[in-house]
Every structure is written in structure tokens, then in C-alpha cells.
mmCIF file of C-alpha atoms in Angstrom:
data_model
loop_
_atom_site.group_PDB
_atom_site.id
_atom_site.type_symbol
_atom_site.label_atom_id
_atom_site.label_comp_id
_atom_site.label_asym_id
_atom_site.label_seq_id
_atom_site.Cartn_x
_atom_site.Cartn_y
_atom_site.Cartn_z
ATOM 1 C CA UNK W 18 103.379 73.212 -156.576
ATOM 2 C CA UNK W 19 102.587 75.281 -159.666
ATOM 3 C CA UNK W 20 99.158 74.293 -160.874
ATOM 4 C CA UNK W 21 95.764 75.135 -162.316
ATOM 5 C CA UNK W 22 92.821 73.803 -160.340
ATOM 6 C CA UNK W 23 89.214 73.395 -161.436
ATOM 7 C CA UNK W 24 86.122 72.554 -159.440
ATOM 8 C CA UNK W 25 84.064 70.523 -159.660
ATOM 9 C CA UNK W 26 85.777 67.763 -161.621
ATOM 10 C CA UNK W 27 82.486 66.092 -162.460
ATOM 11 C CA UNK W 28 79.004 67.585 -162.568
ATOM 12 C CA UNK W 29 75.615 66.261 -163.650
ATOM 13 C CA UNK W 30 72.886 68.882 -163.771
ATOM 14 C CA UNK W 31 69.565 69.644 -165.419
ATOM 15 C CA UNK W 32 68.608 72.058 -168.144
ATOM 16 C CA UNK W 33 68.246 75.637 -166.955
ATOM 17 C CA UNK W 34 69.913 75.307 -163.557
ATOM 18 C CA UNK W 35 72.639 77.940 -163.292
ATOM 19 C CA UNK W 36 76.109 76.643 -162.521
ATOM 20 C CA UNK W 37 79.652 77.939 -162.063
ATOM 21 C CA UNK W 38 82.884 76.089 -162.701
ATOM 22 C CA UNK W 39 85.777 77.628 -160.829
ATOM 23 C CA UNK W 40 89.345 77.923 -162.081
ATOM 24 C CA UNK W 41 92.336 79.094 -160.099
ATOM 25 C CA UNK W 42 96.056 79.326 -160.868
ATOM 26 C CA UNK W 43 98.972 79.985 -158.513
ATOM 27 C CA UNK W 44 101.595 80.967 -161.097
ATOM 28 C CA UNK W 45 100.725 84.677 -161.328
ATOM 29 C CA UNK W 46 99.897 84.263 -165.026
ATOM 30 C CA UNK W 47 98.290 87.148 -166.884
ATOM 31 C CA UNK W 48 96.489 85.023 -169.487
ATOM 32 C CA UNK W 49 93.689 82.595 -168.743
ATOM 33 C CA UNK W 50 91.307 80.689 -171.033
ATOM 34 C CA UNK W 51 88.384 78.315 -171.026
ATOM 35 C CA UNK W 52 88.037 75.530 -173.598
ATOM 36 C CA UNK W 53 85.535 72.829 -174.319
ATOM 37 C CA UNK W 54 86.405 69.523 -175.905
ATOM 38 C CA UNK W 55 83.926 67.216 -177.569
ATOM 39 C CA UNK W 56 84.568 63.664 -178.850
ATOM 40 C CA UNK W 57 86.861 63.624 -181.861
ATOM 41 C CA UNK W 58 87.439 67.332 -181.712
ATOM 42 C CA UNK W 59 90.264 69.463 -180.485
ATOM 43 C CA UNK W 60 89.950 72.224 -177.947
ATOM 44 C CA UNK W 61 87.658 75.090 -178.805
ATOM 45 C CA UNK W 62 88.235 78.332 -176.972
ATOM 46 C CA UNK W 63 85.186 79.732 -175.202
ATOM 47 C CA UNK W 64 86.560 82.890 -173.587
ATOM 48 C CA UNK W 65 89.954 84.238 -172.715
ATOM 49 C CA UNK W 66 91.351 86.931 -170.478
ATOM 50 C CA UNK W 67 94.586 88.821 -170.922
ATOM 51 C CA UNK W 68 94.468 90.543 -167.541
ATOM 52 C CA UNK W 69 92.204 91.472 -164.650
ATOM 53 C CA UNK W 70 88.889 92.911 -165.845
ATOM 54 C CA UNK W 71 89.814 92.159 -169.488
ATOM 55 C CA UNK W 72 87.913 89.332 -171.178
ATOM 56 C CA UNK W 73 87.277 88.464 -174.832
ATOM 57 C CA UNK W 74 85.188 85.983 -176.740
ATOM 58 C CA UNK W 75 86.809 82.926 -178.214
ATOM 59 C CA UNK W 76 85.332 80.790 -180.973
ATOM 60 C CA UNK W 77 82.324 79.378 -179.098
ATOM 61 C CA UNK W 78 81.167 81.902 -176.455
ATOM 62 C CA UNK W 79 77.392 81.508 -176.820
ATOM 63 C CA UNK W 80 75.716 80.368 -173.608
ATOM 64 C CA UNK W 81 78.704 81.145 -171.388
ATOM 65 C CA UNK W 82 79.890 84.023 -169.221
ATOM 66 C CA UNK W 83 83.189 84.663 -167.485
ATOM 67 C CA UNK W 84 84.659 87.184 -165.093
ATOM 68 C CA UNK W 85 88.198 88.117 -164.056
ATOM 69 C CA UNK W 86 88.019 90.107 -160.854
ATOM 70 C CA UNK W 87 91.295 88.726 -159.526
ATOM 71 C CA UNK W 88 94.403 87.609 -161.370
ATOM 72 C CA UNK W 89 94.308 84.060 -160.041
ATOM 73 C CA UNK W 90 90.617 83.229 -160.652
ATOM 74 C CA UNK W 91 88.631 82.869 -163.867
ATOM 75 C CA UNK W 92 85.204 81.276 -163.265
ATOM 76 C CA UNK W 93 83.026 79.964 -166.096
ATOM 77 C CA UNK W 94 79.314 80.604 -165.667
ATOM 78 C CA UNK W 95 76.474 78.832 -167.437
ATOM 79 C CA UNK W 96 73.363 80.890 -166.713
ATOM 80 C CA UNK W 97 70.931 78.418 -168.283
ATOM 81 C CA UNK W 98 72.710 75.205 -169.257
ATOM 82 C CA UNK W 99 71.396 73.158 -172.155
ATOM 83 C CA UNK W 100 72.187 69.566 -173.233
ATOM 84 C CA UNK W 101 74.436 70.798 -176.059
ATOM 85 C CA UNK W 102 76.779 72.157 -173.389
ATOM 86 C CA UNK W 103 77.512 68.639 -172.218
ATOM 87 C CA UNK W 104 81.268 68.479 -172.698
ATOM 88 C CA UNK W 105 84.715 68.266 -171.143
ATOM 89 C CA UNK W 106 85.903 71.699 -170.054
ATOM 90 C CA UNK W 107 89.492 72.803 -169.527
ATOM 91 C CA UNK W 108 90.831 75.951 -167.953
ATOM 92 C CA UNK W 109 94.340 77.093 -168.865
ATOM 93 C CA UNK W 110 96.764 79.840 -167.903
ATOM 94 C CA UNK W 111 99.977 81.214 -169.360
ATOM 95 C CA UNK W 112 102.388 84.122 -169.148
ATOM 96 C CA UNK W 113 102.031 86.717 -171.905
ATOM 97 C CA UNK W 114 102.703 86.094 -175.561
ATOM 98 C CA UNK W 115 104.477 83.105 -176.902
ATOM 99 C CA UNK W 116 104.407 80.873 -173.892
ATOM 100 C CA UNK W 117 102.924 77.453 -173.299
ATOM 101 C CA UNK W 118 99.577 77.088 -171.622
ATOM 102 C CA UNK W 119 99.183 75.156 -168.396
ATOM 103 C CA UNK W 120 95.944 73.223 -168.239
ATOM 104 C CA UNK W 121 93.723 72.298 -165.340
ATOM 105 C CA UNK W 122 92.600 68.662 -164.925
ATOM 106 C CA UNK W 123 89.269 69.207 -166.664
ATOM 107 C CA UNK W 124 85.608 69.289 -165.649
ATOM 108 C CA UNK W 125 83.259 66.754 -167.160
ATOM 109 C CA UNK W 126 79.818 68.345 -167.372
ATOM 110 C CA UNK W 127 76.601 66.532 -168.247
ATOM 111 C CA UNK W 128 73.405 68.530 -168.754
ATOM 112 C CA UNK W 129 70.235 66.428 -168.771
ATOM 113 C CA UNK D 27 90.402 83.861 -188.631
ATOM 114 C CA UNK D 28 92.477 80.772 -188.096
ATOM 115 C CA UNK D 29 92.137 77.289 -189.588
ATOM 116 C CA UNK D 30 94.256 74.273 -188.714
ATOM 117 C CA UNK D 31 94.419 70.883 -190.409
ATOM 118 C CA UNK D 32 96.098 67.714 -189.203
ATOM 119 C CA UNK D 33 95.486 64.033 -189.940
ATOM 120 C CA UNK D 34 92.860 62.332 -187.811
ATOM 121 C CA UNK D 35 94.701 59.103 -187.093
ATOM 122 C CA UNK D 36 98.127 57.559 -187.507
ATOM 123 C CA UNK D 37 99.589 54.185 -186.596
ATOM 124 C CA UNK D 38 103.248 53.349 -186.092
ATOM 125 C CA UNK D 39 105.409 50.604 -184.659
ATOM 126 C CA UNK D 40 107.305 50.707 -181.392
ATOM 127 C CA UNK D 41 110.882 51.901 -181.962
ATOM 128 C CA UNK D 42 110.055 53.584 -185.272
ATOM 129 C CA UNK D 43 109.866 57.275 -186.252
ATOM 130 C CA UNK D 44 106.609 59.071 -187.026
ATOM 131 C CA UNK D 45 105.945 62.534 -188.439
ATOM 132 C CA UNK D 46 102.659 64.320 -187.717
ATOM 133 C CA UNK D 47 101.924 67.199 -190.060
ATOM 134 C CA UNK D 48 99.966 70.372 -189.402
ATOM 135 C CA UNK D 49 98.962 73.090 -191.835
ATOM 136 C CA UNK D 50 97.469 76.364 -190.782
ATOM 137 C CA UNK D 51 95.979 79.541 -192.176
ATOM 138 C CA UNK D 52 95.950 82.523 -189.900
ATOM 139 C CA UNK D 53 95.420 86.256 -190.035
ATOM 140 C CA UNK D 54 97.892 86.842 -187.227
ATOM 141 C CA UNK D 55 100.589 84.511 -185.966
ATOM 142 C CA UNK D 56 102.459 84.411 -182.673
ATOM 143 C CA UNK D 57 103.823 80.919 -182.586
ATOM 144 C CA UNK D 58 102.849 77.319 -183.144
ATOM 145 C CA UNK D 59 102.509 74.849 -180.306
ATOM 146 C CA UNK D 60 102.302 71.086 -180.034
ATOM 147 C CA UNK D 61 100.571 69.422 -177.108
ATOM 148 C CA UNK D 62 100.164 65.786 -176.130
ATOM 149 C CA UNK D 63 96.893 64.583 -174.664
ATOM 150 C CA UNK D 64 96.215 61.131 -173.272
ATOM 151 C CA UNK D 65 92.587 60.043 -173.236
ATOM 152 C CA UNK D 66 90.590 61.785 -170.516
ATOM 153 C CA UNK D 67 93.539 63.867 -169.375
ATOM 154 C CA UNK D 68 94.639 67.470 -169.787
ATOM 155 C CA UNK D 69 96.917 68.465 -172.658
ATOM 156 C CA UNK D 70 100.591 68.846 -171.815
ATOM 157 C CA UNK D 71 103.051 71.070 -173.650
ATOM 158 C CA UNK D 72 105.558 69.482 -176.027
ATOM 159 C CA UNK D 73 107.066 72.219 -178.178
ATOM 160 C CA UNK D 74 106.864 75.795 -179.407
ATOM 161 C CA UNK D 75 108.079 77.304 -182.675
ATOM 162 C CA UNK D 76 107.935 80.978 -183.515
ATOM 163 C CA UNK D 77 110.788 81.132 -186.051
ATOM 164 C CA UNK D 78 111.373 78.897 -189.072
ATOM 165 C CA UNK D 79 113.393 75.778 -188.504
ATOM 166 C CA UNK D 80 113.715 72.739 -186.331
ATOM 167 C CA UNK D 81 113.505 72.645 -182.549
ATOM 168 C CA UNK D 82 114.772 69.457 -180.936
ATOM 169 C CA UNK D 83 113.910 68.260 -177.463
ATOM 170 C CA UNK D 84 114.980 64.715 -176.707
ATOM 171 C CA UNK D 85 112.940 62.224 -178.734
ATOM 172 C CA UNK D 86 110.616 64.983 -179.950
ATOM 173 C CA UNK D 87 111.355 67.590 -182.616
ATOM 174 C CA UNK D 88 109.155 70.215 -184.200
ATOM 175 C CA UNK D 89 109.592 72.080 -187.460
ATOM 176 C CA UNK D 90 108.015 75.292 -188.704
ATOM 177 C CA UNK D 91 107.807 76.998 -192.075
ATOM 178 C CA UNK D 92 105.897 80.259 -191.721
ATOM 179 C CA UNK D 93 105.875 80.994 -195.453
ATOM 180 C CA UNK D 94 104.187 77.651 -196.136
ATOM 181 C CA UNK D 95 101.926 77.656 -193.081
ATOM 182 C CA UNK D 96 103.297 74.251 -192.201
ATOM 183 C CA UNK D 97 104.639 72.453 -189.173
ATOM 184 C CA UNK D 98 105.422 68.898 -188.222
ATOM 185 C CA UNK D 99 106.093 67.014 -185.023
ATOM 186 C CA UNK D 100 108.664 64.240 -185.259
ATOM 187 C CA UNK D 101 108.683 61.470 -182.685
ATOM 188 C CA UNK D 102 111.690 59.149 -182.628
ATOM 189 C CA UNK D 103 112.214 55.790 -180.949
ATOM 190 C CA UNK D 104 108.509 55.390 -180.399
ATOM 191 C CA UNK D 105 107.335 53.902 -177.128
ATOM 192 C CA UNK D 106 103.952 52.438 -176.255
ATOM 193 C CA UNK D 107 103.330 55.374 -173.901
ATOM 194 C CA UNK D 108 103.485 57.710 -176.911
ATOM 195 C CA UNK D 109 100.023 56.469 -177.913
ATOM 196 C CA UNK D 110 97.997 59.656 -177.448
ATOM 197 C CA UNK D 111 96.395 62.526 -179.295
ATOM 198 C CA UNK D 112 98.724 65.252 -180.577
ATOM 199 C CA UNK D 113 97.287 68.731 -180.888
ATOM 200 C CA UNK D 114 98.650 71.489 -183.081
ATOM 201 C CA UNK D 115 97.745 75.044 -181.999
ATOM 202 C CA UNK D 116 98.441 78.577 -183.140
ATOM 203 C CA UNK D 117 98.351 81.656 -181.011
ATOM 204 C CA UNK D 118 97.066 85.080 -181.990
ATOM 205 C CA UNK D 119 99.111 88.234 -182.175
ATOM 206 C CA UNK D 120 98.997 91.666 -180.558
ATOM 207 C CA UNK D 121 95.513 92.443 -179.231
ATOM 208 C CA UNK D 122 94.546 88.832 -179.980
ATOM 209 C CA UNK D 123 97.544 87.363 -178.157
ATOM 210 C CA UNK D 124 95.253 85.539 -175.755
ATOM 211 C CA UNK D 125 93.418 83.777 -178.552
ATOM 212 C CA UNK D 126 94.409 80.199 -179.358
ATOM 213 C CA UNK D 127 93.123 77.915 -182.074
ATOM 214 C CA UNK D 128 93.645 74.164 -181.899
ATOM 215 C CA UNK D 129 93.457 71.533 -184.584
ATOM 216 C CA UNK D 130 91.209 68.535 -184.011
ATOM 217 C CA UNK D 131 94.186 66.426 -182.999
ATOM 218 C CA UNK D 132 95.951 63.404 -184.449
ATOM 219 C CA UNK D 133 95.386 60.147 -182.596
ATOM 220 C CA UNK D 134 98.601 58.155 -182.697
ATOM 221 C CA UNK D 135 98.509 54.437 -181.970
ATOM 222 C CA UNK D 136 101.844 52.747 -181.299
ATOM 223 C CA UNK D 137 101.806 48.999 -181.884
ATOM 224 C CA UNK D 138 104.328 46.451 -180.585
#
């Protein structure tokens, strides 16, 4: 089954404790993205990648890191999480230009 | 940069037709997308317009005017399950093809 998977789905952590949210897709898509969604707001792009070893900042990259060592994986790293990073996070993948994005199920992160 | 505006909330009656508008300003354009998102779930793709005109897909249609920076999503024969948030998004072009900007979403409530 073609899908985007994220782990964990739910995470409660404390300020400053490094964490990684994994994202994997099995559709051989070149493009991958991370978004955060806060109440009443749409999706805001954190980082995106257009191919292996190619990553770019989205609209809200501060406090986040990403890597793209393999085509299928695009982990999101929070080196020192803070309460303002409490949010719902979505990973997405797509073929190149002009195609729909396929979203993972989301990761609900709470930073205390 | 890119800026997208859409109404925050709309209400309609089961069986009726509703039109959700979206206006955008962008420095580079590679298509406009509409996604549906039920509360707490991942967005799912509805439609994609890259050329001017109307695209029809069952009960859902989407229109684009690139010269006016305007799109709308038309939902016919509304059903209760259509109650959801509808997100308008534009995609970047060329070296920014991986960049996506979403509107804040329009929450549609369908009443009996």
C-alpha cells in the first residue's frame, strides 16, 4: 500500500530534550516536506527536500533540522524543543512539480 | 513571497451548493491545489489547477484565474460528511518547486 508513515504519532516531552520524528514514504517520491499546524491555522512549511542531500528552508524553519540521506526517509529533528513547538506535525511527499502531496497521519507533539 | 486568503468559516445546508473562494499573491506559480481536512486527520487531495478554467471531478469542481490570482472550490449536492476544513495551496516554481504555501483553511459546516 502506497503510504507515508510517521513515528511517533503522539509524543509528550520536556523542554530541551532532543527528539526526532521519523518520516518514510514507499512511493519513490523525489519531494518531501514537513509542516506544522496550529489551531485555526493552515499548514506552515518547515523544511522541504527536492532530492537526496538537497534540503531548503520553508516558512518556519527556526528550531528545526532535517536530513535527506535516503530518498524514502526525511526525519525532523528538534535539538532543543521549546513549548512554542507544541503542535501537530505532518510529513508529506510528492513526485516533482505540479503533483499532489501525500500526507502522513500526523504527529501530535507536546513540549512541557 | 506568497500570500493566500480564504474565508475562515462557511455554513451551508445539506443538498445545497457552496463556493469557497481563495485569492493568492505569489512571486512564482506552479499550480493551485485544494485539500480537504477533517478534524485531527491528514489533508487529502481534492483538485489541482495549473491552467485557467474549470476542472470538474464528481461533486467537486475547481476554478482558476491566474490573471486575477483567484480560485474557487465548488461543492455540489452537499452531504453531512463534507463538513471539514478546505485548504487552498499554491506551489512554487523552478528552484522553489518544493515550496508550498497554504491558506489558513475554510471550515465548512453542513447542516441538515
